[in-house]
CSV table of C-alpha atoms and ligand atoms in Angstrom, one decimal:
chain,number,residue,atom,x,y,z
A,1,MET,CA,100.3,122.8,71.7
A,2,ASN,CA,103.2,124.4,73.5
A,3,GLU,CA,105.9,125.7,71.2
A,4,ASP,CA,108.0,127.6,73.8
A,5,PRO,CA,110.7,125.3,75.1
A,6,LEU,CA,111.3,127.6,78.1
A,7,GLN,CA,107.8,126.9,79.4
A,8,ALA,CA,108.8,123.3,80.1
A,9,TYR,CA,111.1,124.6,82.9
A,10,GLY,CA,108.3,126.5,84.6
A,11,GLU,CA,109.3,128.6,87.6
A,12,LEU,CA,113.0,127.6,87.2
A,13,ALA,CA,113.2,129.6,83.9
A,14,THR,CA,111.3,132.7,85.1
A,15,GLY,CA,113.2,135.7,83.8
A,16,VAL,CA,115.1,133.8,81.1
A,17,ARG,CA,114.4,135.4,77.7
A,18,GLU,CA,116.1,133.2,75.3
A,19,ILE,CA,118.0,129.9,75.1
A,20,LEU,CA,121.5,130.4,73.7
A,21,LEU,CA,122.9,126.9,74.0
A,22,PRO,CA,120.4,124.0,74.2
A,23,ALA,CA,121.1,121.1,76.6
A,24,ASP,CA,121.9,118.6,73.9
A,25,LEU,CA,124.4,120.9,72.2
A,26,ILE,CA,126.2,121.3,75.6
A,27,ARG,CA,126.2,117.6,76.2
A,28,GLN,CA,127.8,116.8,72.8
A,29,ARG,CA,130.5,119.5,73.3
A,30,VAL,CA,131.3,118.3,76.8
A,31,GLN,CA,131.7,114.7,75.5
A,32,ALA,CA,134.1,116.0,72.7
A,33,LEU,CA,136.2,117.9,75.2
A,34,ALA,CA,136.3,114.8,77.4
A,35,ASP,CA,137.4,112.7,74.5
A,36,ASP,CA,140.3,115.1,73.7
A,37,ILE,CA,141.3,115.1,77.4
A,38,SER,CA,141.2,111.3,77.7
A,39,ARG,CA,143.5,111.0,74.6
A,40,ASP,CA,145.9,113.8,75.7
A,41,TYR,CA,146.3,112.7,79.3
A,42,ALA,CA,146.3,108.9,78.9
A,43,GLY,CA,148.6,107.4,81.5
A,44,LEU,CA,149.1,110.8,83.3
A,45,ASN,CA,146.4,110.6,86.0
A,46,PRO,CA,145.5,114.2,85.6
A,47,LEU,CA,144.2,116.4,88.4
A,48,LEU,CA,141.1,118.4,87.5
A,49,VAL,CA,140.9,121.6,89.5
A,50,GLY,CA,137.8,123.8,89.7
A,51,VAL,CA,136.7,126.9,91.5
A,52,LEU,CA,133.4,126.7,93.3
A,53,LYS,CA,130.5,127.1,92.7
A,54,GLY,CA,129.9,127.9,89.0
A,55,VAL,CA,131.9,124.9,87.7
A,56,LEU,CA,130.0,122.3,89.6
A,57,ILE,CA,127.7,121.1,86.8
A,58,PHE,CA,130.4,121.2,84.1
A,59,MET,CA,132.9,119.4,86.3
A,60,ALA,CA,130.5,116.6,87.2
A,61,ASP,CA,129.6,116.0,83.5
A,62,LEU,CA,133.2,116.3,82.3
A,63,LEU,CA,134.6,114.0,84.9
A,64,ARG,CA,132.0,111.3,84.1
A,65,ALA,CA,132.6,111.7,80.3
A,66,ILE,CA,136.4,111.2,80.7
A,67,SER,CA,137.4,107.6,80.0
A,68,ILE,CA,140.8,107.5,81.9
A,69,PRO,CA,141.5,107.7,85.6
A,70,ALA,CA,141.4,111.3,86.8
A,71,GLU,CA,141.3,113.1,90.2
A,72,VAL,CA,139.4,116.2,91.1
A,73,ASP,CA,139.9,118.9,93.7
A,74,PHE,CA,138.3,122.3,94.3
A,75,MET,CA,139.0,125.7,95.7
A,76,ALA,CA,136.8,128.6,96.7
A,77,VAL,CA,137.6,132.3,96.3
A,78,SER,CA,135.9,135.5,97.2
A,79,SER,CA,136.4,139.1,96.1
A,80,TYR,CA,137.6,141.7,98.6
A,81,SER,CA,135.6,144.4,96.8
A,82,ALA,CA,134.3,145.2,93.3
A,83,GLN,CA,137.4,147.3,92.8
A,84,SER,CA,139.9,144.6,93.9
A,85,ARG,CA,138.0,142.2,91.7
A,86,ASP,CA,138.6,144.4,88.8
A,87,GLN,CA,142.3,144.1,89.5
A,88,GLY,CA,142.0,140.3,89.7
A,89,LEU,CA,142.7,140.3,93.5
A,90,VAL,CA,140.8,137.5,95.2
A,91,ARG,CA,141.0,135.9,98.6
A,92,LEU,CA,141.5,132.1,98.8
A,93,GLU,CA,138.6,130.9,101.0
A,94,LYS,CA,139.4,127.2,100.5
A,95,ASP,CA,142.6,125.9,99.1
A,96,LEU,CA,143.2,122.6,97.3
A,97,GLU,CA,143.8,119.5,99.4
A,98,THR,CA,146.1,117.9,96.8
A,99,PRO,CA,149.8,118.8,96.5
A,100,LEU,CA,150.5,119.9,92.9
A,101,ALA,CA,154.2,119.2,92.6
A,102,GLY,CA,154.8,116.9,89.7
A,103,ARG,CA,151.1,116.6,88.9
A,104,HIS,CA,149.5,117.1,85.5
A,105,VAL,CA,146.9,119.8,86.4
A,106,LEU,CA,144.0,120.7,84.3
A,107,PHE,CA,142.2,123.9,85.4
A,108,VAL,CA,138.5,123.5,84.6
A,109,GLU,CA,136.5,126.7,84.4
A,110,ASP,CA,132.9,127.3,83.6
A,111,VAL,CA,133.3,130.8,82.1
A,112,ILE,CA,136.1,133.2,81.3
A,113,ASP,CA,135.2,136.8,81.1
A,114,THR,CA,138.0,139.3,81.7
A,115,GLY,CA,140.3,136.5,82.7
A,116,LEU,CA,141.6,138.5,85.7
A,117,THR,CA,140.5,135.9,88.4
A,118,LEU,CA,141.8,133.0,86.4
A,119,ASN,CA,145.1,134.8,85.7
A,120,TYR,CA,145.7,135.3,89.4
A,121,LEU,CA,144.8,131.7,90.3
A,122,LEU,CA,147.0,130.2,87.6
A,123,ARG,CA,150.0,132.2,88.9
A,124,THR,CA,149.3,130.8,92.4
A,125,LEU,CA,149.1,127.2,91.1
A,126,ARG,CA,152.1,127.5,88.9
A,127,ALA,CA,154.2,128.5,91.9
A,128,ARG,CA,153.5,125.0,93.3
A,129,GLN,CA,155.5,123.5,90.4
A,130,PRO,CA,153.0,121.1,88.7
A,131,ALA,CA,154.5,119.0,85.9
A,132,SER,CA,152.0,120.7,83.6
A,133,LEU,CA,149.2,123.3,84.0
A,134,GLU,CA,146.6,123.7,81.3
A,135,VAL,CA,143.1,125.3,81.1
A,136,CYS,CA,139.8,123.9,79.9
A,137,VAL,CA,136.9,126.4,79.7
A,138,LEU,CA,133.4,125.6,78.7
A,139,PHE,CA,132.2,129.2,77.9
A,140,ASP,CA,134.6,131.8,76.7
A,141,LYS,CA,133.8,135.4,76.2
A,142,PRO,CA,136.9,136.4,74.2
A,143,GLN,CA,135.7,140.0,73.5
A,144,ARG,CA,135.8,140.8,77.2
A,145,ARG,CA,139.4,139.6,77.9
A,146,LEU,CA,141.7,142.0,79.7
A,147,VAL,CA,144.6,139.6,80.1
A,148,GLU,CA,145.8,136.9,77.7
A,149,ILE,CA,145.3,133.4,78.9
A,150,PRO,CA,146.4,130.3,76.9
A,151,LEU,CA,143.4,128.0,76.7
A,152,ARG,CA,144.1,124.3,75.8
A,153,TYR,CA,140.4,123.4,75.5
A,154,THR,CA,137.4,125.6,74.8
A,155,GLY,CA,133.8,124.6,74.6
A,156,PHE,CA,131.9,127.6,73.2
A,157,ASP,CA,132.7,131.2,72.3
A,158,LEU,CA,129.9,133.4,73.7
A,159,PRO,CA,129.0,137.0,73.0
A,160,PRO,CA,129.9,139.5,75.8
A,161,ARG,CA,126.5,139.1,77.5
A,162,PHE,CA,125.6,137.8,81.0
A,163,VAL,CA,124.3,134.3,80.8
A,164,VAL,CA,122.8,131.8,83.2
A,165,GLY,CA,122.3,128.0,83.5
A,166,TYR,CA,124.4,124.9,83.4
A,167,GLY,CA,126.0,126.0,86.8
A,168,LEU,CA,126.0,129.7,86.1
A,169,ASP,CA,123.9,131.8,88.4
A,170,TYR,CA,122.4,135.3,88.8
A,171,ARG,CA,122.2,135.9,92.5
A,172,GLU,CA,122.3,132.1,93.2
A,173,ARG,CA,119.4,131.4,90.8
A,174,TYR,CA,119.3,129.4,87.5
A,175,ARG,CA,122.3,127.1,88.2
A,176,SER,CA,120.2,123.9,87.7
A,177,LEU,CA,118.9,124.8,84.2
A,178,PRO,CA,120.4,122.3,81.7
A,179,PHE,CA,120.8,125.0,79.0
A,180,VAL,CA,122.5,128.4,78.8
A,181,GLY,CA,120.2,131.3,78.4
A,182,LEU,CA,120.0,135.1,78.4
A,183,LEU,CA,118.1,136.9,81.1
A,184,ASP,CA,115.4,139.5,80.6
A,185,PRO,CA,116.9,143.0,81.1
A,186,GLU,CA,114.3,143.7,83.8
A,187,VAL,CA,115.8,140.9,86.0
A,188,PHE,CA,118.9,142.9,86.5
A,189,GLN,CA,117.0,145.8,88.1
B,1,IMP,P1,136.6,137.1,85.2
B,1,IMP,O1,137.0,136.2,84.0
B,1,IMP,O2,137.7,137.3,86.2
B,1,IMP,O3,136.0,138.4,84.7
B,1,IMP,O4,135.5,136.5,86.0
B,1,IMP,C1,134.8,135.3,85.7
B,1,IMP,C2,133.9,135.0,86.8
B,1,IMP,O5,132.7,135.9,86.8
B,1,IMP,C3,133.3,133.6,86.5
B,1,IMP,O6,134.0,132.6,87.2
B,1,IMP,C4,131.9,133.8,87.0
B,1,IMP,O7,131.8,133.5,88.4
B,1,IMP,C5,131.5,135.2,86.8
B,1,IMP,N1,130.8,135.4,85.5
B,1,IMP,C6,131.4,135.9,84.3
B,1,IMP,N2,130.5,135.9,83.3
B,1,IMP,C7,129.3,135.4,83.8
B,1,IMP,C8,128.0,135.1,83.3
B,1,IMP,O8,127.7,135.4,82.1
B,1,IMP,N3,127.1,134.5,84.1
B,1,IMP,C9,127.4,134.2,85.4
B,1,IMP,N4,128.6,134.4,85.9
B,1,IMP,C10,129.6,135.0,85.2
B,2,MG,MG1,133.8,130.6,88.1
């Protein structure tokens, strides 16, 4: 008998100490968010915008769960340095391909921590004069917030801890895990 659900993931879960959000709970919540979005944006052909790479799993699942026509586009950013990151300064490595003017834009984020990165990106997108600009975040860490960001849709509130899985990585590992988990402290060393 094997009672440890982590064992089922073998090598993929090495270093994970505990499952915080099991896969079926995430699936249900993503469907509920998609239902709300499908209702609120009916007839508006929303554009879902994501930042690579952490949002890839959430975006794919959310998009497939939305029951109205919707478009998707991505951007990529990098930090100049740890210090500039702390000020929310990021470099746009890949911009969106879609013009935003007059569009109903829904910014889809995997996780919001301090909110500094997202705050910067929202200002950039707002300057392009979309018809509307809202935020949908799957994992929110409200206790860590340094700048206030209005969130239209929130999946889960998380404690101020580093988590992995469902797209979130530690040094490019753990993205493919279907659940969200906490790492062993030794992994950080
Ligand atoms: P912030 O909101 O500007 O502090 O930065 C959020 C970004 O930091 C996210 O887009 C992630 O890339 C990363 N991040 C924050 N918390 C976590 C976590 O718990 N696991 C993995 N990445 C995280
Ligand atoms: Mg991200």
